[in-house]
Coordinates of N, CA, C and O in Angstrom, one line a residue:
X42 N 100.1 109.0 71.9 CA 99.2 109.5 70.9 C 98.1 110.5 71.4 O 97.4 111.2 70.6
X43 N 98.1 110.7 72.7 CA 97.2 111.5 73.4 C 97.7 113.0 73.5 O 98.8 113.0 74.1
X44 N 97.1 114.0 73.1 CA 97.5 115.4 73.3 C 96.5 116.0 74.3 O 95.4 116.4 73.9
X45 N 97.0 116.0 75.6 CA 96.0 116.5 76.6 C 95.7 118.0 76.5 O 94.7 118.4 76.8
X46 N 96.7 118.7 76.0 CA 96.4 120.2 75.7 C 95.3 120.6 74.8 O 94.5 121.3 75.0
X47 N 95.3 119.8 73.7 CA 94.3 120.0 72.6 C 93.0 119.0 72.9 O 92.1 119.2 72.1
X48 N 93.2 118.2 73.7 CA 92.0 117.2 73.8 C 91.9 116.2 72.7 O 90.6 116.0 72.2
X49 N 92.9 115.8 72.1 CA 92.9 114.9 70.9 C 93.6 113.7 71.1 O 94.6 113.6 71.9
X50 N 93.3 112.6 70.2 CA 94.2 111.5 70.1 C 94.6 111.4 68.6 O 93.6 111.5 67.8
X51 N 95.7 111.3 68.2 CA 96.2 111.2 66.9 C 96.8 109.8 66.7 O 97.7 109.4 67.3
X52 N 96.1 109.1 65.6 CA 96.6 107.7 65.3 C 97.4 107.8 64.0 O 96.9 108.3 63.0
X53 N 98.7 107.4 64.1 CA 99.4 107.4 62.8 C 99.0 106.1 62.0 O 99.0 106.1 60.8
X54 N 98.8 105.0 62.8 CA 98.5 103.8 62.1 C 96.8 103.7 62.3 O 96.3 103.6 63.4
X55 N 96.3 103.6 61.1 CA 94.7 103.3 61.2 C 94.2 102.8 59.7 O 95.1 102.6 58.9
X56 N 93.2 102.2 59.7 CA 92.6 101.5 58.5 C 92.7 102.2 57.2 O 92.8 101.7 56.2
X57 N 92.5 103.6 57.2 CA 92.4 104.4 56.0 C 93.8 105.0 55.8 O 93.8 105.9 54.7
X58 N 94.7 104.7 56.4 CA 96.1 105.6 56.2 C 96.7 105.4 54.8 O 97.1 106.4 54.2
X59 N 96.5 104.2 54.2 CA 97.1 104.0 52.8 C 96.3 104.8 51.8 O 96.9 105.3 50.9
X60 N 95.0 104.9 52.0 CA 94.1 105.7 51.2 C 94.3 107.2 51.4 O 94.4 107.9 50.3
X61 N 94.3 107.7 52.5 CA 94.4 109.2 52.8 C 95.8 109.7 52.9 O 96.1 110.9 52.6
X62 N 96.6 108.9 53.5 CA 98.1 109.4 53.6 C 98.2 110.3 54.8 O 99.1 110.9 55.1
X63 N 97.1 110.4 55.6 CA 97.1 111.3 56.8 C 96.8 110.5 58.1 O 96.2 109.5 58.2
X64 N 97.4 111.2 59.1 CA 97.1 110.5 60.4 C 95.6 110.8 60.7 O 94.9 111.7 60.2
X65 N 95.0 110.0 61.7 CA 93.6 110.2 62.1 C 93.5 110.9 63.4 O 94.2 110.6 64.4
X66 N 92.8 112.0 63.5 CA 92.6 112.7 64.7 C 91.3 112.7 65.3 O 90.3 112.7 64.6
X67 N 91.2 112.2 66.6 CA 90.0 112.0 67.3 C 89.9 113.0 68.4 O 90.8 113.2 69.2
X68 N 88.8 113.7 68.3 CA 88.5 114.7 69.5 C 87.8 114.1 70.6 O 86.8 113.4 70.3
X69 N 88.2 114.2 71.8 CA 87.6 113.5 72.9 C 86.8 114.4 73.8 O 87.3 115.6 74.0
X70 N 85.9 113.9 74.4 CA 85.0 114.6 75.4 C 85.9 114.8 76.7 O 86.7 113.9 77.0
X71 N 85.6 115.8 77.5 CA 86.3 116.1 78.7 C 86.4 114.7 79.6 O 87.4 114.6 80.4
X72 N 85.3 114.0 79.8 CA 85.2 112.9 80.7 C 86.3 111.8 80.3 O 86.9 111.2 81.1
X73 N 86.4 111.6 79.0 CA 87.3 110.6 78.4 C 88.9 111.2 78.6 O 89.7 110.3 79.1
X74 N 89.0 112.4 78.4 CA 90.3 113.0 78.6 C 90.8 112.8 80.0 O 91.9 112.5 80.4
X75 N 89.8 113.0 81.0 CA 90.2 112.8 82.3 C 90.5 111.4 82.7 O 91.5 111.2 83.5
X76 N 89.8 110.4 82.2 CA 90.1 109.0 82.3 C 91.4 108.6 81.7 O 92.3 108.0 82.4
X77 N 91.8 109.3 80.6 CA 93.1 108.9 80.0 C 94.3 109.6 80.8 O 95.3 109.0 80.9
X78 N 94.0 110.8 81.4 CA 94.9 111.4 82.3 C 95.3 110.4 83.5 O 96.5 110.2 83.8
X79 N 94.2 109.9 84.1 CA 94.3 108.9 85.1 C 95.2 107.7 84.7 O 96.1 107.4 85.4
X80 N 94.9 107.1 83.6 CA 95.5 105.9 83.1 C 97.0 106.4 82.7 O 97.9 105.5 82.9
X81 N 97.2 107.5 82.2 CA 98.6 107.9 81.8 C 99.5 108.0 83.1 O 100.7 107.7 83.1
X82 N 98.9 108.4 84.2 CA 99.6 108.5 85.4 C 99.9 107.1 86.0 O 100.9 106.9 86.5
X83 N 99.0 106.3 85.8 CA 99.1 104.9 86.2 C 100.1 104.2 85.4 O 100.9 103.3 85.8
X84 N 100.1 104.3 84.2 CA 100.9 103.7 83.1 C 101.8 104.7 82.3 O 101.4 105.1 81.2
X85 N 102.8 105.3 83.0 CA 103.5 106.4 82.2 C 104.3 105.8 80.9 O 104.6 106.6 80.0
X86 N 104.5 104.5 80.8 CA 105.1 104.0 79.7 C 104.2 102.9 79.0 O 103.5 102.2 79.8
X87 N 104.2 102.8 77.7 CA 103.4 101.8 77.0 C 101.8 102.0 76.9 O 101.5 103.2 77.0
X88 N 101.1 101.1 76.7 CA 99.7 101.2 76.3 C 98.9 101.7 77.5 O 99.2 101.3 78.7
X89 N 97.9 102.5 77.5 CA 97.0 103.0 78.5 C 95.9 101.9 78.8 O 95.6 101.8 80.0
X90 N 95.5 101.1 78.0 CA 94.5 100.1 78.2 C 95.1 98.8 78.2 O 95.8 98.4 77.2
X91 N 94.9 98.0 79.2 CA 95.6 96.9 79.5 C 94.6 95.7 80.0 O 93.6 96.0 80.6
X92 N 95.1 94.5 79.9 CA 94.3 93.5 80.4 C 94.4 93.4 82.0 O 95.0 94.2 82.6
X93 N 93.6 92.5 82.6 CA 93.7 92.4 84.1 C 95.0 92.0 84.5 O 95.3 92.3 85.7
X94 N 95.8 91.4 83.6 CA 97.2 91.0 84.0 C 98.2 92.0 83.8 O 99.4 91.9 83.9
X95 N 97.8 93.3 83.3 CA 98.6 94.3 83.0 C 99.3 94.2 81.6 O 100.1 95.2 81.3
X96 N 98.8 93.4 80.8 CA 99.5 93.3 79.4 C 98.7 94.0 78.5 O 97.4 94.3 78.7
X97 N 99.2 94.5 77.3 CA 98.4 95.2 76.4 C 97.3 94.4 75.7 O 97.5 93.1 75.6
X98 N 96.2 94.9 75.4 CA 95.2 94.3 74.6 C 95.8 93.9 73.3 O 96.6 94.6 72.7
X99 N 95.3 92.8 72.7 CA 95.7 92.2 71.5 C 94.4 92.4 70.6 O 93.3 92.7 71.0
X100 N 94.5 92.1 69.4 CA 93.5 92.1 68.4 C 92.2 91.3 68.8 O 91.1 91.7 68.4
X101 N 92.5 90.1 69.4 CA 91.3 89.3 69.7 C 90.6 89.6 71.1 O 89.7 89.1 71.5
X102 N 91.2 90.6 71.9 CA 90.7 91.0 73.2 C 89.2 91.3 73.2 O 88.4 90.6 74.0
X103 N 88.8 92.1 72.3 CA 87.3 92.5 72.4 C 86.5 91.3 71.9 O 85.4 91.1 72.4
X104 N 87.0 90.5 70.8 CA 86.3 89.4 70.6 C 86.0 88.5 71.7 O 84.9 87.8 71.7
X105 N 87.0 88.3 72.5 CA 86.9 87.4 73.7 C 85.8 87.9 74.6 O 84.9 87.0 74.9
X106 N 85.8 89.2 74.8 CA 84.7 89.7 75.7 C 83.2 89.5 75.1 O 82.4 89.3 75.8
X107 N 83.1 89.8 73.7 CA 81.9 89.7 73.2 C 81.4 88.1 73.2 O 80.2 87.8 73.3
X108 N 82.3 87.3 73.1 CA 82.1 85.8 73.0 C 81.4 85.4 74.5 O 80.5 84.6 74.5
X109 N 82.1 86.0 75.6 CA 81.7 85.7 76.8 C 80.2 86.3 77.0 O 79.4 85.6 77.6
X110 N 79.9 87.5 76.5 CA 78.7 88.1 76.5 C 77.6 87.2 75.7 O 76.5 87.0 76.4
X111 N 78.0 86.7 74.6 CA 77.1 85.8 73.8 C 76.7 84.6 74.7 O 75.5 84.2 74.8
X112 N 77.7 84.0 75.3 CA 77.4 82.8 76.0 C 76.6 83.1 77.4 O 75.6 82.4 77.7
X113 N 76.8 84.1 78.0 CA 76.1 84.5 79.2 C 74.7 85.0 78.9 O 73.8 84.6 79.6
X114 N 74.6 85.8 77.9 CA 73.1 86.4 77.5 C 72.4 85.5 76.5 O 71.2 85.7 76.5
X115 N 73.0 84.6 75.8 CA 72.3 83.9 74.9 C 71.9 84.5 73.6 O 70.9 84.2 73.1
X116 N 72.7 85.6 73.3 CA 72.5 86.3 72.0 C 73.8 86.4 71.2 O 74.9 86.2 71.7
X117 N 73.5 86.9 70.0 CA 74.8 87.1 69.2 C 75.2 88.6 69.4 O 74.4 89.5 69.4
X118 N 76.5 88.6 69.8 CA 77.0 89.9 70.1 C 78.5 90.1 69.4 O 79.3 89.2 69.4
X119 N 78.6 91.3 68.8 CA 79.9 91.7 68.2 C 80.1 93.2 68.3 O 79.0 94.0 68.2
X120 N 81.3 93.7 68.4 CA 81.6 95.0 68.5 C 80.9 96.0 67.5 O 80.4 97.0 67.8
X121 N 81.0 95.6 66.2 CA 80.5 96.4 65.2 C 79.0 96.7 65.3 O 78.6 97.8 65.2
X122 N 78.3 95.6 65.7 CA 76.8 95.9 65.8 C 76.6 96.7 67.2 O 75.7 97.5 67.2
X123 N 77.2 96.5 68.2 CA 77.1 97.2 69.4 C 77.4 98.6 69.2 O 76.6 99.5 69.6
X124 N 78.4 99.0 68.5 CA 78.9 100.3 68.2 C 77.7 101.0 67.5 O 77.4 102.2 67.8
X125 N 77.2 100.4 66.3 CA 76.0 101.2 65.6 C 74.8 101.2 66.3 O 74.1 102.2 66.2
X126 N 74.4 100.3 67.3 CA 73.3 100.3 68.0 C 73.5 101.6 68.9 O 72.5 102.3 69.1
X127 N 74.5 101.7 69.6 CA 74.9 102.7 70.6 C 74.7 104.1 69.9 O 74.0 104.9 70.4
X128 N 75.3 104.3 68.7 CA 75.3 105.3 68.0 C 73.8 105.8 67.6 O 73.4 106.9 67.7
X129 N 73.0 104.8 67.1 CA 71.7 104.9 66.7 C 70.8 105.5 67.9 O 69.9 106.4 67.7
X130 N 70.9 104.7 69.0 CA 70.2 105.1 70.2 C 70.5 106.5 70.8 O 69.7 107.3 71.2

């Protein structure tokens, strides 16, 4: 899904696909593109982002990490709030 020449990621499956009928194109910054190049060299087949055991992330992967952060920090943590806080700041 990564187009290194154009610096984009095109998602065929995404949450608004039924509504729009179009793929979603994400334009990436050069630093992310370089990281993706490195991961593509390391994993020429399959997903670029994997667990510590080399398996693909699943839907609950991020929830697991946020649950660990909640336990460790003693606060309520979830991806949606973190994303919006990051964008706001």
